[in-house]
Amino acid sequence: MDNLARLGRKYQRITDQLKNLFSQTNDPTARMATICALLHHKMDHYFWTGFYLLKDKQMIVGPYQGPLACQVLSGQKGVC
């Protein structure tokens, strides 16, 4: 099996697992935390996996996995 097919099956398994887990709650924070945990542990090459939420023109760190992150970023700057 080639790498592309293997990767496609991996993404499909992750998608199926997330759909199942999402059926347990509609809470956005719980869903974001679940996405971060699953991707961070299933995708070995991810160093940091997470969300920033735009609030009052600033990006505030949300659920994530990995090393410490900047808590607040300017909405126009992006990564720290």
PDB file of N, CA and C in Angstrom, residues 5-72:
ATOM      1  N   ALA A   5      -2.391   6.333   0.264  1.00  0.00           N
ATOM      2  CA  ALA A   5      -3.556   5.529   0.648  1.00  0.00           C
ATOM      3  C   ALA A   5      -3.572   5.291   2.154  1.00  0.00           C
ATOM      4  N   ARG A   6      -2.412   5.017   2.733  1.00  0.00           N
ATOM      5  CA  ARG A   6      -2.306   4.800   4.180  1.00  0.00           C
ATOM      6  C   ARG A   6      -2.702   6.062   4.943  1.00  0.00           C
ATOM      7  N   LEU A   7      -2.229   7.203   4.469  1.00  0.00           N
ATOM      8  CA  LEU A   7      -2.569   8.470   5.115  1.00  0.00           C
ATOM      9  C   LEU A   7      -4.065   8.757   4.996  1.00  0.00           C
ATOM     10  N   GLY A   8      -4.632   8.465   3.821  1.00  0.00           N
ATOM     11  CA  GLY A   8      -6.066   8.659   3.639  1.00  0.00           C
ATOM     12  C   GLY A   8      -6.879   7.819   4.611  1.00  0.00           C
ATOM     13  N   ARG A   9      -6.455   6.588   4.845  1.00  0.00           N
ATOM     14  CA  ARG A   9      -7.171   5.723   5.797  1.00  0.00           C
ATOM     15  C   ARG A   9      -7.015   6.234   7.223  1.00  0.00           C
ATOM     16  N   LYS A  10      -5.833   6.763   7.530  1.00  0.00           N
ATOM     17  CA  LYS A  10      -5.607   7.326   8.866  1.00  0.00           C
ATOM     18  C   LYS A  10      -6.538   8.515   9.109  1.00  0.00           C
ATOM     19  N   TYR A  11      -6.626   9.413   8.118  1.00  0.00           N
ATOM     20  CA  TYR A  11      -7.525  10.566   8.250  1.00  0.00           C
ATOM     21  C   TYR A  11      -8.978  10.118   8.369  1.00  0.00           C
ATOM     22  N   GLN A  12      -9.364   9.096   7.658  1.00  0.00           N
ATOM     23  CA  GLN A  12     -10.732   8.599   7.739  1.00  0.00           C
ATOM     24  C   GLN A  12     -11.012   8.032   9.127  1.00  0.00           C
ATOM     25  N   ARG A  13     -10.065   7.300   9.707  1.00  0.00           N
ATOM     26  CA  ARG A  13     -10.250   6.763  11.066  1.00  0.00           C
ATOM     27  C   ARG A  13     -10.388   7.897  12.077  1.00  0.00           C
ATOM     28  N   ILE A  14      -9.570   8.942  11.937  1.00  0.00           N
ATOM     29  CA  ILE A  14      -9.646  10.091  12.845  1.00  0.00           C
ATOM     30  C   ILE A  14     -10.992  10.786  12.688  1.00  0.00           C
ATOM     31  N   THR A  15     -11.439  10.979  11.452  1.00  0.00           N
ATOM     32  CA  THR A  15     -12.741  11.607  11.199  1.00  0.00           C
ATOM     33  C   THR A  15     -13.867  10.790  11.819  1.00  0.00           C
ATOM     34  N   ASP A  16     -13.837   9.485  11.635  1.00  0.00           N
ATOM     35  CA  ASP A  16     -14.867   8.616  12.208  1.00  0.00           C
ATOM     36  C   ASP A  16     -14.856   8.677  13.727  1.00  0.00           C
ATOM     37  N   GLN A  17     -13.661   8.687  14.317  1.00  0.00           N
ATOM     38  CA  GLN A  17     -13.558   8.758  15.771  1.00  0.00           C
ATOM     39  C   GLN A  17     -14.099  10.087  16.289  1.00  0.00           C
ATOM     40  N   LEU A  18     -13.783  11.189  15.612  1.00  0.00           N
ATOM     41  CA  LEU A  18     -14.294  12.492  16.042  1.00  0.00           C
ATOM     42  C   LEU A  18     -15.812  12.558  15.919  1.00  0.00           C
ATOM     43  N   LYS A  19     -16.370  12.025  14.839  1.00  0.00           N
ATOM     44  CA  LYS A  19     -17.834  12.021  14.697  1.00  0.00           C
ATOM     45  C   LYS A  19     -18.485  11.293  15.863  1.00  0.00           C
ATOM     46  N   ASN A  20     -17.910  10.163  16.244  1.00  0.00           N
ATOM     47  CA  ASN A  20     -18.452   9.403  17.364  1.00  0.00           C
ATOM     48  C   ASN A  20     -18.343  10.197  18.666  1.00  0.00           C
ATOM     49  N   LEU A  21     -17.191  10.793  18.900  1.00  0.00           N
ATOM     50  CA  LEU A  21     -17.000  11.564  20.127  1.00  0.00           C
ATOM     51  C   LEU A  21     -17.882  12.808  20.157  1.00  0.00           C
ATOM     52  N   PHE A  22     -18.079  13.449  19.008  1.00  0.00           N
ATOM     53  CA  PHE A  22     -18.918  14.642  18.946  1.00  0.00           C
ATOM     54  C   PHE A  22     -20.379  14.332  19.244  1.00  0.00           C
ATOM     55  N   SER A  23     -20.790  13.097  19.065  1.00  0.00           N
ATOM     56  CA  SER A  23     -22.188  12.745  19.352  1.00  0.00           C
ATOM     57  C   SER A  23     -22.490  12.830  20.847  1.00  0.00           C
ATOM     58  N   GLN A  24     -21.450  12.932  21.663  1.00  0.00           N
ATOM     59  CA  GLN A  24     -21.626  12.958  23.108  1.00  0.00           C
ATOM     60  C   GLN A  24     -21.912  14.351  23.662  1.00  0.00           C
ATOM     61  N   THR A  25     -21.567  15.403  22.905  1.00  0.00           N
ATOM     62  CA  THR A  25     -21.795  16.763  23.387  1.00  0.00           C
ATOM     63  C   THR A  25     -21.806  17.751  22.223  1.00  0.00           C
ATOM     64  N   ASN A  26     -22.529  18.844  22.426  1.00  0.00           N
ATOM     65  CA  ASN A  26     -22.521  19.951  21.471  1.00  0.00           C
ATOM     66  C   ASN A  26     -21.660  21.101  21.968  1.00  0.00           C
ATOM     67  N   ASP A  27     -21.028  20.929  23.137  1.00  0.00           N
ATOM     68  CA  ASP A  27     -20.238  22.008  23.725  1.00  0.00           C
ATOM     69  C   ASP A  27     -18.995  22.290  22.887  1.00  0.00           C
ATOM     70  N   PRO A  28     -18.832  23.530  22.413  1.00  0.00           N
ATOM     71  CA  PRO A  28     -17.696  23.835  21.535  1.00  0.00           C
ATOM     72  C   PRO A  28     -16.339  23.665  22.217  1.00  0.00           C
ATOM     73  N   THR A  29     -16.220  24.010  23.484  1.00  0.00           N
ATOM     74  CA  THR A  29     -14.942  23.877  24.170  1.00  0.00           C
ATOM     75  C   THR A  29     -14.566  22.409  24.330  1.00  0.00           C
ATOM     76  N   ALA A  30     -15.522  21.584  24.681  1.00  0.00           N
ATOM     77  CA  ALA A  30     -15.263  20.151  24.808  1.00  0.00           C
ATOM     78  C   ALA A  30     -14.859  19.558  23.459  1.00  0.00           C
ATOM     79  N   ARG A  31     -15.511  19.995  22.404  1.00  0.00           N
ATOM     80  CA  ARG A  31     -15.164  19.495  21.070  1.00  0.00           C
ATOM     81  C   ARG A  31     -13.770  19.945  20.647  1.00  0.00           C
ATOM     82  N   MET A  32     -13.411  21.202  20.917  1.00  0.00           N
ATOM     83  CA  MET A  32     -12.078  21.685  20.575  1.00  0.00           C
ATOM     84  C   MET A  32     -11.013  20.913  21.345  1.00  0.00           C
ATOM     85  N   ALA A  33     -11.252  20.677  22.640  1.00  0.00           N
ATOM     86  CA  ALA A  33     -10.300  19.924  23.458  1.00  0.00           C
ATOM     87  C   ALA A  33     -10.135  18.503  22.929  1.00  0.00           C
ATOM     88  N   THR A  34     -11.224  17.903  22.497  1.00  0.00           N
ATOM     89  CA  THR A  34     -11.187  16.548  21.953  1.00  0.00           C
ATOM     90  C   THR A  34     -10.386  16.505  20.655  1.00  0.00           C
ATOM     91  N   ILE A  35     -10.608  17.470  19.774  1.00  0.00           N
ATOM     92  CA  ILE A  35      -9.856  17.546  18.518  1.00  0.00           C
ATOM     93  C   ILE A  35      -8.364  17.656  18.812  1.00  0.00           C
ATOM     94  N   CYS A  36      -7.996  18.550  19.724  1.00  0.00           N
ATOM     95  CA  CYS A  36      -6.587  18.761  20.045  1.00  0.00           C
ATOM     96  C   CYS A  36      -5.942  17.489  20.582  1.00  0.00           C
ATOM     97  N   ALA A  37      -6.600  16.851  21.532  1.00  0.00           N
ATOM     98  CA  ALA A  37      -6.034  15.641  22.130  1.00  0.00           C
ATOM     99  C   ALA A  37      -5.880  14.543  21.092  1.00  0.00           C
ATOM    100  N   LEU A  38      -6.896  14.329  20.290  1.00  0.00           N
ATOM    101  CA  LEU A  38      -6.851  13.259  19.299  1.00  0.00           C
ATOM    102  C   LEU A  38      -5.766  13.510  18.252  1.00  0.00           C
ATOM    103  N   LEU A  39      -5.749  14.696  17.666  1.00  0.00           N
ATOM    104  CA  LEU A  39      -4.750  14.994  16.638  1.00  0.00           C
ATOM    105  C   LEU A  39      -3.334  14.986  17.201  1.00  0.00           C
ATOM    106  N   HIS A  40      -3.168  15.529  18.396  1.00  0.00           N
ATOM    107  CA  HIS A  40      -1.837  15.615  18.981  1.00  0.00           C
ATOM    108  C   HIS A  40      -1.245  14.229  19.231  1.00  0.00           C
ATOM    109  N   HIS A  41      -2.080  13.291  19.600  1.00  0.00           N
ATOM    110  CA  HIS A  41      -1.587  11.953  19.915  1.00  0.00           C
ATOM    111  C   HIS A  41      -1.580  11.004  18.716  1.00  0.00           C
ATOM    112  N   LYS A  42      -2.381  11.287  17.720  1.00  0.00           N
ATOM    113  CA  LYS A  42      -2.430  10.416  16.535  1.00  0.00           C
ATOM    114  C   LYS A  42      -1.480  10.862  15.428  1.00  0.00           C
ATOM    115  N   MET A  43      -1.092  12.119  15.430  1.00  0.00           N
ATOM    116  CA  MET A  43      -0.240  12.663  14.381  1.00  0.00           C
ATOM    117  C   MET A  43       1.123  13.005  15.003  1.00  0.00           C
ATOM    118  N   ASP A  44       2.062  12.081  14.870  1.00  0.00           N
ATOM    119  CA  ASP A  44       3.359  12.208  15.543  1.00  0.00           C
ATOM    120  C   ASP A  44       4.121  13.476  15.190  1.00  0.00           C
ATOM    121  N   HIS A  45       3.912  14.014  14.021  1.00  0.00           N
ATOM    122  CA  HIS A  45       4.676  15.176  13.580  1.00  0.00           C
ATOM    123  C   HIS A  45       4.118  16.504  14.091  1.00  0.00           C
ATOM    124  N   TYR A  46       2.995  16.480  14.819  1.00  0.00           N
ATOM    125  CA  TYR A  46       2.444  17.727  15.358  1.00  0.00           C
ATOM    126  C   TYR A  46       3.195  18.096  16.632  1.00  0.00           C
ATOM    127  N   PHE A  47       3.710  19.308  16.670  1.00  0.00           N
ATOM    128  CA  PHE A  47       4.429  19.819  17.830  1.00  0.00           C
ATOM    129  C   PHE A  47       3.468  20.509  18.795  1.00  0.00           C
ATOM    130  N   TRP A  48       2.527  21.228  18.264  1.00  0.00           N
ATOM    131  CA  TRP A  48       1.537  21.981  19.045  1.00  0.00           C
ATOM    132  C   TRP A  48       0.227  21.886  18.290  1.00  0.00           C
ATOM    133  N   THR A  49      -0.827  21.570  19.008  1.00  0.00           N
ATOM    134  CA  THR A  49      -2.138  21.407  18.383  1.00  0.00           C
ATOM    135  C   THR A  49      -3.146  22.191  19.211  1.00  0.00           C
ATOM    136  N   GLY A  50      -3.809  23.172  18.604  1.00  0.00           N
ATOM    137  CA  GLY A  50      -4.745  23.929  19.416  1.00  0.00           C
ATOM    138  C   GLY A  50      -5.515  24.975  18.646  1.00  0.00           C
ATOM    139  N   PHE A  51      -6.263  25.729  19.427  1.00  0.00           N
ATOM    140  CA  PHE A  51      -7.135  26.769  18.903  1.00  0.00           C
ATOM    141  C   PHE A  51      -6.831  28.102  19.563  1.00  0.00           C
ATOM    142  N   TYR A  52      -6.942  29.153  18.774  1.00  0.00           N
ATOM    143  CA  TYR A  52      -7.001  30.517  19.298  1.00  0.00           C
ATOM    144  C   TYR A  52      -8.378  31.049  18.941  1.00  0.00           C
ATOM    145  N   LEU A  53      -8.975  31.752  19.879  1.00  0.00           N
ATOM    146  CA  LEU A  53     -10.318  32.291  19.692  1.00  0.00           C
ATOM    147  C   LEU A  53     -10.238  33.804  19.577  1.00  0.00           C
ATOM    148  N   LEU A  54     -10.875  34.366  18.561  1.00  0.00           N
ATOM    149  CA  LEU A  54     -10.860  35.806  18.345  1.00  0.00           C
ATOM    150  C   LEU A  54     -11.870  36.474  19.274  1.00  0.00           C
ATOM    151  N   LYS A  55     -11.351  37.321  20.170  1.00  0.00           N
ATOM    152  CA  LYS A  55     -12.185  38.062  21.124  1.00  0.00           C
ATOM    153  C   LYS A  55     -11.671  39.489  21.197  1.00  0.00           C
ATOM    154  N   ASP A  56     -12.539  40.441  20.949  1.00  0.00           N
ATOM    155  CA  ASP A  56     -12.163  41.858  21.026  1.00  0.00           C
ATOM    156  C   ASP A  56     -10.886  42.166  20.240  1.00  0.00           C
ATOM    157  N   LYS A  57     -10.818  41.662  19.017  1.00  0.00           N
ATOM    158  CA  LYS A  57      -9.711  41.903  18.095  1.00  0.00           C
ATOM    159  C   LYS A  57      -8.381  41.330  18.585  1.00  0.00           C
ATOM    160  N   GLN A  58      -8.437  40.401  19.525  1.00  0.00           N
ATOM    161  CA  GLN A  58      -7.251  39.701  19.987  1.00  0.00           C
ATOM    162  C   GLN A  58      -7.505  38.208  19.868  1.00  0.00           C
ATOM    163  N   MET A  59      -6.435  37.459  19.665  1.00  0.00           N
ATOM    164  CA  MET A  59      -6.555  36.013  19.632  1.00  0.00           C
ATOM    165  C   MET A  59      -6.144  35.488  21.007  1.00  0.00           C
ATOM    166  N   ILE A  60      -7.097  34.831  21.677  1.00  0.00           N
ATOM    167  CA  ILE A  60      -6.898  34.303  23.020  1.00  0.00           C
ATOM    168  C   ILE A  60      -6.748  32.789  22.909  1.00  0.00           C
ATOM    169  N   VAL A  61      -5.719  32.249  23.558  1.00  0.00           N
ATOM    170  CA  VAL A  61      -5.490  30.815  23.461  1.00  0.00           C
ATOM    171  C   VAL A  61      -6.695  30.048  24.028  1.00  0.00           C
ATOM    172  N   GLY A  62      -7.055  29.013  23.318  1.00  0.00           N
ATOM    173  CA  GLY A  62      -8.133  28.125  23.745  1.00  0.00           C
ATOM    174  C   GLY A  62      -7.551  26.766  24.068  1.00  0.00           C
ATOM    175  N   PRO A  63      -8.360  25.726  23.951  1.00  0.00           N
ATOM    176  CA  PRO A  63      -7.864  24.385  24.237  1.00  0.00           C
ATOM    177  C   PRO A  63      -6.680  24.038  23.327  1.00  0.00           C
ATOM    178  N   TYR A  64      -5.656  23.431  23.929  1.00  0.00           N
ATOM    179  CA  TYR A  64      -4.501  23.005  23.134  1.00  0.00           C
ATOM    180  C   TYR A  64      -3.741  21.904  23.855  1.00  0.00           C
ATOM    181  N   GLN A  65      -2.836  21.276  23.112  1.00  0.00           N
ATOM    182  CA  GLN A  65      -1.897  20.281  23.625  1.00  0.00           C
ATOM    183  C   GLN A  65      -0.524  20.669  23.124  1.00  0.00           C
ATOM    184  N   GLY A  66       0.476  20.550  23.985  1.00  0.00           N
ATOM    185  CA  GLY A  66       1.832  20.878  23.598  1.00  0.00           C
ATOM    186  C   GLY A  66       2.469  21.807  24.598  1.00  0.00           C
ATOM    187  N   PRO A  67       3.614  22.400  24.221  1.00  0.00           N
ATOM    188  CA  PRO A  67       4.295  23.314  25.132  1.00  0.00           C
ATOM    189  C   PRO A  67       3.483  24.597  25.332  1.00  0.00           C
ATOM    190  N   LEU A  68       3.906  25.357  26.335  1.00  0.00           N
ATOM    191  CA  LEU A  68       3.207  26.608  26.633  1.00  0.00           C
ATOM    192  C   LEU A  68       3.047  27.463  25.387  1.00  0.00           C
ATOM    193  N   ALA A  69       1.920  28.133  25.318  1.00  0.00           N
ATOM    194  CA  ALA A  69       1.599  28.983  24.177  1.00  0.00           C
ATOM    195  C   ALA A  69       1.413  30.415  24.650  1.00  0.00           C
ATOM    196  N   CYS A  70       1.568  31.343  23.735  1.00  0.00           N
ATOM    197  CA  CYS A  70       1.241  32.731  24.047  1.00  0.00           C
ATOM    198  C   CYS A  70      -0.243  32.796  24.401  1.00  0.00           C
ATOM    199  N   GLN A  71      -0.568  33.486  25.472  1.00  0.00           N
ATOM    200  CA  GLN A  71      -1.961  33.559  25.896  1.00  0.00           C
ATOM    201  C   GLN A  71      -2.765  34.510  25.036  1.00  0.00           C
ATOM    202  N   VAL A  72      -2.137  35.605  24.613  1.00  0.00           N
ATOM    203  CA  VAL A  72      -2.846  36.612  23.830  1.00  0.00           C
ATOM    204  C   VAL A  72      -1.971  37.005  22.642  1.00  0.00           C
TER     205      VAL A  72
END
